[in-house]
Short mmCIF file of C-alpha atoms and ligand atoms in Angstrom, two decimals:
data_model
loop_
_atom_site.label_atom_id
_atom_site.label_comp_id
_atom_site.label_asym_id
_atom_site.label_seq_id
_atom_site.Cartn_x
_atom_site.Cartn_y
_atom_site.Cartn_z
CA MET V 1 -11.06 -4.15 -10.30
CA ARG V 2 -7.54 -4.62 -11.77
CA VAL V 3 -4.96 -2.29 -10.24
CA ASP V 4 -1.33 -1.64 -10.83
CA LEU V 5 0.52 -2.69 -7.68
CA SER V 6 4.04 -2.27 -9.19
CA LEU V 7 4.97 0.79 -7.04
CA TYR V 8 2.59 1.30 -4.28
CA LEU V 9 3.55 4.45 -2.03
CA VAL V 10 2.12 4.41 1.46
CA THR V 11 2.23 7.84 3.32
CA ASP V 12 3.52 8.52 6.65
CA PRO V 13 2.62 11.80 8.40
CA GLY V 14 6.06 12.27 10.03
CA LEU V 15 8.20 11.36 6.88
CA CYS V 16 6.05 13.37 4.57
CA GLU V 17 5.96 16.40 6.76
CA ALA V 18 9.18 18.30 5.43
CA ARG V 19 7.79 18.81 1.94
CA GLY V 20 4.01 18.54 2.90
CA LEU V 21 2.12 15.37 2.35
CA VAL V 22 0.55 16.27 -0.93
CA GLU V 23 3.66 17.66 -2.50
CA THR V 24 5.39 14.55 -1.40
CA VAL V 25 2.89 12.27 -2.96
CA MET V 26 2.74 14.25 -6.27
CA ALA V 27 6.62 14.16 -6.47
CA ALA V 28 6.44 10.50 -6.05
CA VAL V 29 3.81 10.15 -8.75
CA ARG V 30 5.89 12.02 -11.24
CA GLY V 31 8.58 9.61 -10.27
CA GLY V 32 6.24 6.62 -11.30
CA VAL V 33 4.28 5.56 -8.34
CA THR V 34 1.25 3.56 -9.55
CA LEU V 35 -0.95 3.58 -6.36
CA VAL V 36 -1.17 5.76 -3.23
CA GLN V 37 -2.35 4.91 0.24
CA LEU V 38 -3.10 7.65 2.72
CA ARG V 39 -1.91 6.03 6.13
CA ASP V 40 -2.15 7.88 9.52
CA LYS V 41 -2.69 5.99 12.65
CA HIS V 42 -3.17 9.02 14.83
CA ALA V 43 -5.30 11.59 12.95
CA SER V 44 -8.87 11.68 13.40
CA ASP V 45 -11.46 11.04 10.68
CA ALA V 46 -12.32 14.72 10.76
CA GLU V 47 -8.63 15.62 10.14
CA LEU V 48 -8.11 12.88 7.61
CA VAL V 49 -11.09 13.71 5.32
CA PRO V 50 -10.03 17.14 4.23
CA LEU V 51 -6.46 15.76 3.64
CA ALA V 52 -7.84 12.76 1.61
CA ARG V 53 -9.99 15.22 -0.42
CA ARG V 54 -7.04 17.33 -1.31
CA LEU V 55 -4.88 14.33 -2.11
CA LYS V 56 -7.85 13.03 -4.37
CA ALA V 57 -8.11 16.35 -6.18
CA ALA V 58 -4.26 16.51 -6.63
CA LEU V 59 -4.22 12.99 -8.15
CA ALA V 60 -7.10 13.69 -10.52
CA GLY V 61 -6.01 13.01 -14.12
CA SER V 62 -2.77 11.20 -13.06
CA GLY V 63 -4.55 7.75 -13.31
CA VAL V 64 -3.19 6.93 -9.78
CA PRO V 65 -5.81 5.76 -7.55
CA LEU V 66 -5.98 6.89 -3.93
CA ILE V 67 -6.48 4.11 -1.19
CA ILE V 68 -7.35 4.97 2.38
CA ASN V 69 -5.63 2.92 5.14
CA ASP V 70 -7.98 1.44 7.77
CA ARG V 71 -10.77 4.09 7.85
CA LEU V 72 -13.84 3.14 5.92
CA GLU V 73 -15.72 6.35 6.86
CA VAL V 74 -12.82 8.39 5.41
CA ALA V 75 -12.74 6.44 2.30
CA LEU V 76 -16.49 7.09 1.79
CA ALA V 77 -16.48 10.85 2.74
CA SER V 78 -13.47 11.53 0.50
CA ASP V 79 -14.74 9.58 -2.41
CA ALA V 80 -11.39 7.58 -2.41
CA ASP V 81 -10.91 4.90 -4.91
CA GLY V 82 -10.40 2.24 -2.31
CA LEU V 83 -9.58 1.07 1.19
CA HIS V 84 -6.86 -1.00 2.67
CA ILE V 85 -7.53 -3.09 5.90
CA GLY V 86 -5.54 -5.22 8.08
CA GLN V 87 -6.62 -8.46 10.00
CA ASP V 88 -8.14 -6.38 12.78
CA ASP V 89 -9.74 -3.66 11.02
CA GLY V 90 -13.34 -5.25 10.61
CA GLU V 91 -15.00 -7.56 8.16
CA VAL V 92 -14.08 -7.53 4.42
CA ALA V 93 -17.59 -8.22 3.67
CA ASP V 94 -18.90 -4.96 5.52
CA ALA V 95 -16.13 -3.02 3.78
CA ARG V 96 -17.07 -4.39 0.33
CA ALA V 97 -20.90 -3.74 0.93
CA ALA V 98 -20.14 -0.16 2.00
CA LEU V 99 -17.77 0.72 -0.78
CA GLY V 100 -19.54 -1.10 -3.67
CA PRO V 101 -18.23 -3.26 -6.42
CA GLU V 102 -15.95 -0.66 -8.14
CA ALA V 103 -13.66 0.30 -5.26
CA ILE V 104 -10.31 -1.16 -4.73
CA LEU V 105 -10.31 -3.28 -1.53
CA GLY V 106 -6.99 -4.49 -0.06
CA LEU V 107 -6.21 -6.66 3.02
CA SER V 108 -2.87 -7.16 4.89
CA VAL V 109 -1.85 -10.86 5.32
CA GLN V 110 1.16 -12.20 7.29
CA THR V 111 0.60 -15.90 7.63
CA GLN V 112 -0.54 -18.96 5.68
CA GLU V 113 -3.48 -19.24 8.18
CA GLN V 114 -4.57 -15.74 7.32
CA LEU V 115 -4.22 -16.42 3.70
CA ALA V 116 -6.43 -19.75 3.96
CA ARG V 117 -9.21 -17.61 5.33
CA VAL V 118 -9.02 -14.77 2.66
CA ASP V 119 -12.45 -13.61 1.25
CA THR V 120 -11.17 -13.78 -2.23
CA GLY V 121 -14.20 -12.76 -3.93
CA ARG V 122 -14.44 -9.37 -2.15
CA LEU V 123 -10.89 -8.56 -2.36
CA ASP V 124 -8.64 -6.95 -5.16
CA TYR V 125 -5.22 -7.69 -3.67
CA LEU V 126 -3.25 -8.80 -0.82
CA GLY V 127 -0.47 -6.84 0.94
CA LEU V 128 2.23 -9.38 2.30
CA GLY V 129 4.55 -8.54 4.80
CA PRO V 130 6.64 -7.38 6.52
CA VAL V 131 9.29 -8.72 4.33
CA PHE V 132 12.00 -7.12 6.70
CA ALA V 133 11.52 -5.53 10.05
CA THR V 134 10.84 -1.83 9.75
CA PRO V 135 10.51 0.97 11.99
CA SER V 136 7.74 2.44 9.89
CA LYS V 137 5.06 0.00 11.45
CA HIS V 138 5.03 -0.64 15.21
CA ASP V 139 4.31 -4.09 16.40
CA HIS V 140 4.63 -5.60 13.18
CA ALA V 141 4.36 -9.36 12.59
CA GLN V 142 7.61 -11.62 12.30
CA PRO V 143 9.36 -10.68 9.06
CA LEU V 144 8.83 -12.94 6.23
CA GLY V 145 12.03 -12.74 4.29
CA PHE V 146 12.06 -13.32 0.59
CA ALA V 147 11.45 -17.20 1.12
CA GLY V 148 8.49 -16.63 3.37
CA LEU V 149 7.24 -14.02 0.84
CA ALA V 150 7.34 -16.47 -2.09
CA GLU V 151 5.49 -19.19 -0.07
CA LEU V 152 2.65 -16.73 0.58
CA VAL V 153 2.61 -15.53 -2.88
CA ALA V 154 2.50 -19.07 -4.29
CA ALA V 155 -0.60 -19.79 -2.09
CA SER V 156 -2.27 -16.44 -2.86
CA PRO V 157 -5.52 -16.41 -4.73
CA LEU V 158 -5.20 -12.76 -5.51
CA PRO V 159 -2.54 -10.17 -6.84
CA THR V 160 -0.10 -9.43 -4.21
CA VAL V 161 2.14 -6.57 -3.15
CA ALA V 162 5.07 -6.91 -0.80
CA ILE V 163 5.74 -4.56 2.08
CA GLY V 164 8.15 -3.81 4.82
CA GLY V 165 11.71 -2.45 4.76
CA LEU V 166 11.83 -2.52 0.95
CA ASN V 167 13.80 -0.40 -1.37
CA ALA V 168 14.57 -0.48 -5.14
CA GLU V 169 17.47 -2.85 -4.50
CA HIS V 170 14.87 -5.49 -3.36
CA ALA V 171 12.72 -5.21 -6.65
CA ARG V 172 14.44 -8.07 -8.38
CA GLU V 173 13.95 -10.60 -5.50
CA VAL V 174 10.33 -9.41 -4.77
CA TYR V 175 9.57 -10.17 -8.43
CA ARG V 176 11.39 -13.44 -8.26
CA ALA V 177 9.19 -14.30 -5.27
CA GLY V 178 6.28 -13.73 -7.71
CA ALA V 179 4.65 -10.54 -6.11
CA ASP V 180 3.12 -8.10 -8.42
CA GLY V 181 4.85 -5.03 -6.74
CA LEU V 182 6.52 -3.27 -3.81
CA ALA V 183 4.88 -1.13 -1.43
CA VAL V 184 7.14 1.43 0.34
CA ILE V 185 7.06 4.30 2.91
CA SER V 186 10.57 5.22 3.84
CA ALA V 187 12.32 4.38 0.58
CA ILE V 188 10.35 7.24 -0.98
CA CYS V 189 8.92 9.36 1.61
CA GLY V 190 11.98 9.44 3.75
CA THR V 191 14.18 10.74 1.16
CA PRO V 192 15.03 14.41 0.21
CA ASP V 193 13.86 13.83 -3.52
CA PRO V 194 10.68 11.47 -3.57
CA GLU V 195 10.46 11.90 -7.29
CA ALA V 196 14.18 10.71 -7.94
CA ALA V 197 13.51 7.95 -5.47
CA ALA V 198 10.48 6.60 -7.10
CA ARG V 199 12.41 6.55 -10.41
CA THR V 200 15.00 4.29 -9.13
CA PHE V 201 12.33 1.43 -8.96
CA PRO V 202 11.82 -0.86 -11.78
CA ARG V 203 8.39 -0.75 -13.52
CA GLY V 204 7.57 -4.34 -13.02
CA PRO V 205 9.29 -7.56 -13.53
CA ASP V 206 10.49 -7.17 -17.00
CA ASP V 207 12.05 -3.54 -16.43
CA ARG V 208 15.80 -3.64 -16.25
N1 LIG E 1 2.91 -2.81 6.79
C1 LIG E 1 3.81 -3.74 6.90
S1 LIG E 1 5.38 -3.03 6.91
C2 LIG E 1 4.70 -1.49 6.86
C3 LIG E 1 3.36 -1.47 6.75
C4 LIG E 1 2.56 -0.35 6.76
C5 LIG E 1 5.63 -0.37 6.81
C6 LIG E 1 6.42 -0.31 5.60
O1 LIG E 1 7.25 1.08 5.75
P1 LIG E 1 8.75 0.97 5.03
O2 LIG E 1 9.34 2.25 5.50
O3 LIG E 1 8.53 0.91 3.57
O4 LIG E 1 9.50 -0.25 5.74
MG1 LIG E 2 -4.94 -1.42 9.72
#
């Protein structure tokens, strides 16, 4: 499935708490977010399913797909549009088999070795990062910088989205590295006005 990766919002339960998670996401969508990932490392599946369903209902009609981080069962139970998994979150083949051919399936990649093993035919995109060190992900891999990002993008068989410590100021360098977009948590969720924050990002490489 072709997916618009240009401004990919990843949620964080703490940073989205002030306004409410669904409110925060919808404000960001009004500001131009093209894809939303529900990410919560601590909530149980039973807690996440109703939240995912509310988010899916809120996004209906916006054209913005909902991706679930890590939890295949939550993605299935909430009728989300897709799943994003990391290197230790199970087999891509199993996730694709369970989700079906129409779902969006993304994988996090941090190194050339991981890239060489990517199951290209079953994935829609790769998340590459972290570009910079970030407090939003504990125990993240060694930051890539823009040079490392560019090397991974050049070798990627799939569309790519850069992640990790990114804000609108970095968009030019991310696109110069060849990525298809930016994925952010704090640059949108961690601001008092997520809609305005989203608007500061360019809509792809040719905007601005
Ligand atoms: N994966 C790599 S870095 C990261 C994830 C989920 C966190 C990105 O958050 P922020 O606040 O945009 O740096
Ligand atoms: Mg994961």
